[in-house]
Coordinates of C-alpha atoms in Angstrom, one line a residue:
M1 CA 141.9 -14.0 -99.4
L2 CA 139.3 -15.7 -97.3
E3 CA 135.5 -14.2 -98.8
L4 CA 133.7 -14.1 -95.4
N5 CA 130.8 -11.4 -96.3
K6 CA 127.4 -12.9 -96.3
K7 CA 128.6 -16.2 -95.4
R8 CA 128.0 -18.1 -92.2
I9 CA 130.7 -17.9 -89.9
I10 CA 130.9 -20.1 -86.3
V11 CA 134.2 -18.7 -84.4
T12 CA 135.3 -20.9 -81.6
F13 CA 136.9 -20.2 -78.2
L14 CA 136.5 -21.7 -74.8
M15 CA 138.7 -19.9 -72.5
H16 CA 139.0 -17.9 -69.4
L17 CA 137.3 -14.2 -68.4
G18 CA 139.9 -12.2 -69.5
D19 CA 141.4 -14.5 -72.4
L20 CA 137.5 -14.0 -73.9
T21 CA 137.7 -10.1 -73.4
L22 CA 140.4 -10.1 -75.4
T23 CA 138.8 -11.6 -78.5
T24 CA 136.2 -8.8 -78.8
P25 CA 138.5 -6.7 -81.1
F26 CA 138.3 -9.5 -83.0
L27 CA 134.8 -9.6 -83.3
H28 CA 134.6 -5.5 -84.5
V29 CA 137.3 -6.4 -87.0
L30 CA 135.7 -9.5 -88.2
R31 CA 132.1 -7.3 -88.3
K32 CA 133.6 -4.9 -90.6
A33 CA 135.3 -7.3 -93.2
A34 CA 132.1 -9.2 -93.2
P35 CA 129.4 -6.6 -92.5
D36 CA 126.2 -9.3 -94.2
A37 CA 127.9 -12.2 -92.5
H38 CA 125.7 -14.5 -90.0
I39 CA 128.2 -15.0 -87.1
T40 CA 128.2 -18.0 -84.2
Y41 CA 130.5 -17.4 -81.0
L42 CA 130.7 -21.0 -79.1
V43 CA 132.3 -20.1 -75.9
D44 CA 131.6 -21.7 -71.6
E45 CA 128.4 -20.9 -70.7
K46 CA 129.4 -19.8 -67.5
L47 CA 131.2 -16.8 -69.4
K48 CA 128.3 -16.0 -72.2
D49 CA 128.0 -12.4 -70.6
V50 CA 131.2 -11.5 -72.1
V51 CA 129.0 -11.6 -75.8
L52 CA 125.9 -12.1 -74.8
H53 CA 124.9 -8.4 -76.1
N54 CA 127.4 -7.7 -78.5
P55 CA 125.9 -6.2 -82.2
N56 CA 128.9 -7.9 -83.8
I57 CA 127.6 -11.4 -83.6
N58 CA 124.4 -12.6 -84.7
E59 CA 124.1 -15.7 -82.2
V60 CA 125.6 -17.2 -78.8
L61 CA 126.3 -21.3 -78.3
T62 CA 127.3 -22.8 -75.3
I63 CA 128.8 -25.5 -73.8
D64 CA 129.4 -26.1 -70.2
K65 CA 132.6 -27.3 -70.6
K66 CA 133.7 -28.2 -67.0
G67 CA 130.1 -29.1 -65.8
K68 CA 127.4 -31.2 -67.6
D69 CA 129.1 -31.0 -71.1
N70 CA 133.0 -32.7 -70.0
S71 CA 133.5 -35.5 -71.7
I72 CA 133.8 -36.7 -75.1
N73 CA 130.1 -37.4 -75.9
A74 CA 129.2 -33.7 -75.4
L75 CA 132.0 -32.4 -77.2
C76 CA 130.8 -34.8 -80.1
K77 CA 127.0 -33.6 -79.5
A78 CA 128.5 -29.8 -79.4
A79 CA 129.9 -30.4 -82.7
D80 CA 126.7 -32.3 -84.2
I81 CA 125.1 -28.9 -83.5
I82 CA 127.7 -26.3 -85.3
S83 CA 127.3 -29.6 -88.3
E84 CA 123.5 -29.0 -88.6
K85 CA 124.0 -25.9 -88.9
K86 CA 125.5 -25.4 -92.0
F87 CA 128.0 -22.9 -91.5
D88 CA 130.9 -21.8 -94.2
V89 CA 133.6 -21.0 -92.5
L90 CA 135.2 -22.1 -88.5
I91 CA 137.9 -19.7 -87.2
N92 CA 139.3 -21.1 -84.4
L93 CA 141.1 -18.8 -81.8
H94 CA 142.8 -21.1 -79.1
P95 CA 144.4 -24.5 -80.0
N96 CA 142.8 -26.5 -76.9
E97 CA 142.1 -29.7 -76.8
R98 CA 138.6 -29.0 -76.4
C99 CA 138.0 -26.7 -79.2
S100 CA 140.0 -28.4 -81.7
F101 CA 138.1 -31.6 -81.4
I102 CA 135.2 -29.7 -81.9
D103 CA 136.5 -28.3 -84.6
F104 CA 137.8 -31.7 -86.5
W105 CA 134.8 -33.6 -85.5
A106 CA 132.8 -30.7 -86.9
K107 CA 131.3 -30.6 -90.6
V108 CA 132.3 -27.3 -91.7
P109 CA 133.6 -27.1 -95.3
T110 CA 136.2 -24.3 -94.5
K111 CA 138.1 -24.2 -91.2
V112 CA 140.5 -21.5 -90.4
G113 CA 142.7 -20.7 -87.0
F114 CA 144.6 -22.0 -84.2
S115 CA 144.8 -25.7 -83.4
H116 CA 146.4 -28.1 -81.3
F117 CA 149.1 -30.0 -83.7
L118 CA 147.2 -33.3 -83.5
F119 CA 144.1 -31.4 -85.4
R120 CA 146.2 -29.1 -87.4
P121 CA 146.5 -31.5 -90.7
F122 CA 142.4 -31.0 -90.8
L123 CA 142.2 -27.4 -91.0
T124 CA 142.3 -25.2 -94.8
K125 CA 144.8 -22.6 -93.1
V126 CA 146.4 -22.8 -90.2
T127 CA 147.5 -19.5 -87.9
R128 CA 150.3 -19.7 -85.9
L129 CA 150.0 -18.2 -81.9
N130 CA 152.4 -15.2 -82.0
R131 CA 153.9 -14.6 -78.9
K132 CA 155.5 -11.7 -79.9
M133 CA 152.4 -9.8 -80.0
H134 CA 149.6 -8.5 -77.4
A135 CA 146.7 -11.9 -77.0
A136 CA 143.9 -8.9 -78.5
D137 CA 146.7 -8.8 -81.9
M138 CA 147.0 -12.4 -82.1
Y139 CA 143.5 -13.3 -82.6
I140 CA 143.0 -10.3 -85.0
D141 CA 146.0 -11.3 -86.4
V142 CA 144.1 -14.5 -87.9
L143 CA 142.0 -12.0 -89.9
A144 CA 144.8 -10.4 -91.1
Q145 CA 146.3 -13.7 -92.1
L146 CA 142.7 -14.6 -94.0
G147 CA 143.7 -11.5 -95.9
V148 CA 141.8 -8.7 -94.0
K149 CA 143.2 -4.8 -94.2
D150 CA 141.2 -2.8 -92.1
L151 CA 142.1 -4.2 -88.5
S152 CA 141.0 -0.9 -87.2
N153 CA 138.5 -1.9 -83.3
N154 CA 137.5 -0.2 -80.2
G155 CA 139.2 -1.6 -78.0
L156 CA 137.7 -4.4 -75.3
E157 CA 133.6 -4.3 -75.3
I158 CA 131.3 -6.0 -73.1
F159 CA 127.8 -5.0 -73.5
P160 CA 125.9 -5.2 -70.1
G161 CA 122.2 -6.2 -71.1
D162 CA 119.1 -3.5 -69.9
D163 CA 118.4 -6.2 -66.8
D164 CA 122.4 -5.8 -66.3
K165 CA 122.0 -1.8 -66.2
I166 CA 118.8 -2.2 -63.8
T167 CA 120.6 -4.4 -61.7
A168 CA 124.0 -2.2 -61.1
N169 CA 121.6 0.6 -60.6
D170 CA 119.5 -0.7 -57.9
F171 CA 122.7 -2.0 -56.1
W172 CA 124.1 1.9 -56.3
Q173 CA 120.9 3.0 -54.6
E174 CA 120.9 0.8 -52.4
Q175 CA 124.3 1.8 -51.0
H176 CA 123.3 5.4 -51.1
I177 CA 125.7 6.3 -54.3
A178 CA 125.1 10.0 -55.3
A179 CA 125.9 11.6 -58.3
D180 CA 128.6 13.3 -57.4
Y181 CA 130.3 11.2 -55.2
K182 CA 134.3 10.1 -56.8
L183 CA 133.9 5.9 -56.8
I184 CA 137.3 3.9 -56.4
G185 CA 136.8 0.1 -57.0
F186 CA 138.9 -2.5 -55.8
N187 CA 139.7 -6.1 -57.8
I188 CA 141.9 -7.7 -55.3
G189 CA 141.5 -12.2 -56.5
S190 CA 143.6 -13.5 -59.3
A191 CA 142.8 -17.2 -60.1
V192 CA 146.6 -17.5 -60.2
K193 CA 147.9 -16.7 -56.2
T194 CA 151.6 -15.7 -57.4
K195 CA 149.6 -12.1 -59.4
R196 CA 147.8 -11.3 -56.1
W197 CA 149.4 -8.6 -54.3
A198 CA 148.4 -8.5 -50.4
P199 CA 145.0 -7.9 -48.8
E200 CA 147.0 -5.7 -46.3
R201 CA 148.1 -3.7 -48.7
F202 CA 145.4 -3.1 -50.9
A203 CA 143.5 -1.9 -47.4
Q204 CA 146.0 0.7 -47.4
V205 CA 145.3 2.5 -50.8
A206 CA 141.7 1.8 -49.7
D207 CA 142.1 3.9 -46.6
A208 CA 144.0 6.0 -47.7
L209 CA 141.4 7.1 -50.7
A210 CA 138.8 7.3 -48.3
A211 CA 140.8 9.5 -45.7
K212 CA 140.8 11.5 -48.7
G213 CA 136.9 11.7 -49.7
Y214 CA 136.4 9.0 -52.3
K215 CA 134.0 6.2 -51.6
T216 CA 135.5 2.2 -52.0
V217 CA 133.5 -0.8 -53.0
F218 CA 135.2 -3.9 -53.1
F219 CA 134.5 -6.2 -56.6
G220 CA 135.2 -9.9 -57.4
G221 CA 133.7 -13.3 -57.6
S222 CA 132.4 -15.7 -54.8
M223 CA 135.6 -16.9 -55.1
D224 CA 137.4 -13.8 -53.8
E225 CA 135.0 -13.4 -51.1
E226 CA 137.6 -14.6 -47.9
M227 CA 140.2 -12.7 -48.9
V228 CA 137.7 -9.6 -49.5
K229 CA 136.8 -10.4 -45.8
E230 CA 140.5 -10.1 -44.6
A231 CA 141.8 -7.1 -46.4
T232 CA 138.3 -5.4 -45.1
A233 CA 138.9 -6.5 -41.4
L234 CA 142.4 -4.8 -41.5
M235 CA 140.4 -1.1 -42.7
T236 CA 139.8 1.8 -40.7
T237 CA 137.1 3.2 -42.7
K238 CA 134.1 1.1 -43.9
P239 CA 133.8 0.2 -47.9
I240 CA 131.1 -0.9 -50.0
I241 CA 131.4 -4.6 -50.6
A242 CA 130.2 -5.8 -53.7
T243 CA 131.9 -8.9 -53.7
G244 CA 129.7 -12.2 -55.2
R245 CA 127.0 -10.1 -55.9
F246 CA 127.2 -9.7 -59.8
T247 CA 127.2 -12.0 -62.5
I248 CA 129.6 -10.6 -65.8
G249 CA 127.3 -8.6 -67.3
Q250 CA 126.4 -7.1 -64.4
L251 CA 129.5 -6.0 -62.8
A252 CA 130.4 -4.6 -66.0
A253 CA 127.7 -2.3 -65.4
A254 CA 128.2 -1.8 -61.9
M255 CA 131.6 -0.8 -62.9
Q256 CA 131.0 1.8 -65.2
R257 CA 129.8 4.0 -62.2
C258 CA 133.5 4.2 -61.3
S259 CA 136.2 6.8 -61.9
L260 CA 139.0 4.6 -61.1
I261 CA 139.3 0.3 -60.5
I262 CA 142.9 -0.9 -58.8
T263 CA 143.4 -4.1 -59.4
N264 CA 145.8 -7.1 -60.1
D265 CA 145.8 -9.1 -63.5
S266 CA 143.3 -10.9 -64.1
G267 CA 139.6 -11.4 -65.5
P268 CA 138.3 -8.2 -64.3
M269 CA 140.8 -6.1 -64.9
H270 CA 139.4 -6.5 -68.6
V271 CA 135.5 -6.8 -67.8
A272 CA 136.8 -3.2 -66.3
I273 CA 138.4 -2.0 -69.7
S274 CA 135.9 -3.2 -71.7
Q275 CA 133.8 -0.3 -69.8
K276 CA 136.5 2.4 -70.4
V277 CA 137.3 3.2 -67.1
P278 CA 140.9 4.1 -65.9
I279 CA 143.0 1.7 -64.2
V280 CA 145.4 0.8 -61.7
A281 CA 146.7 -2.6 -63.0
L282 CA 149.4 -4.2 -60.0
Y283 CA 151.3 -6.8 -62.4
G284 CA 154.0 -8.8 -60.9
P285 CA 154.4 -12.6 -62.9
S286 CA 152.7 -11.7 -65.4
H287 CA 153.7 -10.7 -69.2
V288 CA 152.4 -7.1 -69.5
E289 CA 153.6 -7.1 -73.3
L290 CA 151.2 -9.8 -74.3
Y291 CA 148.8 -10.0 -71.9
G292 CA 148.9 -6.0 -70.0
P293 CA 145.8 -3.9 -70.5
Y294 CA 144.8 -3.3 -73.8
T295 CA 143.8 0.1 -73.1
R296 CA 146.0 3.7 -72.9
K297 CA 143.4 4.0 -69.3
A298 CA 145.8 2.2 -67.6
T299 CA 148.9 2.3 -65.8
V300 CA 150.8 -0.5 -64.9
V301 CA 152.8 -0.8 -61.7
T302 CA 155.4 -3.0 -61.3
A303 CA 158.0 -4.3 -58.5
I304 CA 161.2 -1.4 -58.1
P305 CA 163.8 -3.0 -59.1
P306 CA 161.7 -5.8 -61.7
C307 CA 162.2 -9.5 -60.6
T308 CA 163.4 -11.2 -63.4
G309 CA 162.3 -14.7 -61.9
C310 CA 159.6 -15.5 -64.6
A311 CA 161.5 -13.9 -68.0
K312 CA 160.9 -17.3 -69.7
A313 CA 157.0 -18.0 -68.6
M314 CA 154.8 -16.9 -65.7
R315 CA 155.1 -19.5 -62.7
H316 CA 151.7 -20.5 -60.4
K317 CA 154.5 -21.3 -57.8
C318 CA 157.0 -19.1 -56.3
D319 CA 158.6 -19.4 -52.8
D320 CA 159.5 -15.6 -52.3
M321 CA 157.1 -14.0 -54.5
Q322 CA 159.2 -10.2 -54.6
C323 CA 157.7 -9.2 -58.0
M324 CA 154.9 -9.0 -55.9
T325 CA 156.3 -7.6 -52.3
R326 CA 158.3 -5.4 -53.9
L327 CA 155.3 -3.4 -55.3
T328 CA 154.6 -1.1 -52.7
V329 CA 151.4 1.6 -51.7
E330 CA 152.9 4.3 -51.9
Q331 CA 153.6 3.1 -56.2
V332 CA 149.8 2.9 -55.6
L333 CA 148.9 5.8 -54.5
E334 CA 150.7 7.7 -56.5
A335 CA 149.2 6.1 -59.8
A336 CA 145.9 5.9 -58.3
E337 CA 146.3 10.2 -57.4
K338 CA 147.0 10.5 -61.4
W339 CA 144.0 9.2 -62.8
L340 CA 141.6 11.0 -60.0
K341 CA 143.2 13.9 -60.7
E342 CA 142.4 14.0 -64.9

């Protein structure tokens, strides 16, 4: 067993919003295993809200991986900063090239976790990706392989800051959302096109729920604005538009107000789960057992009959997208009603 308590630990992870959110159970397990350790997390600058106020870590370091730090020199500087802080243990949670290079260059006596195959010889202990486990459990498995026994956790966790909560509360007040309103959120975007359900079907679901007296709100980032415009233009009822209005921390705080969120497989889906909000998740090409909702408060809706075209790996391009086109409005409404009755 690797001794972690009372050590200076640096965790490195430079993947996307959903992936980073899926590492938060790992942080909970790590803190329990090392209550007196100083834990630092290196993440992408634009995603720092995911862990900025997490009580299980002491410090957040960032790099702007697709911006000013998108160079070998910048990665070397990041590694030098890690070296200067004199960490005892480095834990890397994904074998991408950036993290693996930074970890290779950084001077830390004990390095463990995942790594790109070119840099594996320089790790103290290499963890292999176990693609039979859910991603969140796969990250926790790094600690299991280091000898940590208590792997219990609180699921996904994002902790909005006080300013985030104020911004979200002000927004709902501006929208005249009373305390007794049942609010249903929609996230209709996804970074991967083949994961997106049709905007007109989201419009039909939103109208059907609004007709029953529920308030509807559309979330998403600025990249989702055109899709949201397309969907809401087809609606006969008037939703609240929150698309592009929030940072990640503010989005998490705003989602707390929802009774239910209906969403494609996406980063914001995991943000909603981190706030313990029930969700209806629309899944097509993704592997639910590996990247599905990490919560019991979820209903996953898939096409009937299922399409097996992505049995080996998710497709980013597909000519017919049957896995999404065969997923019906009636299925989604049935799943939504189940949660709204509770």
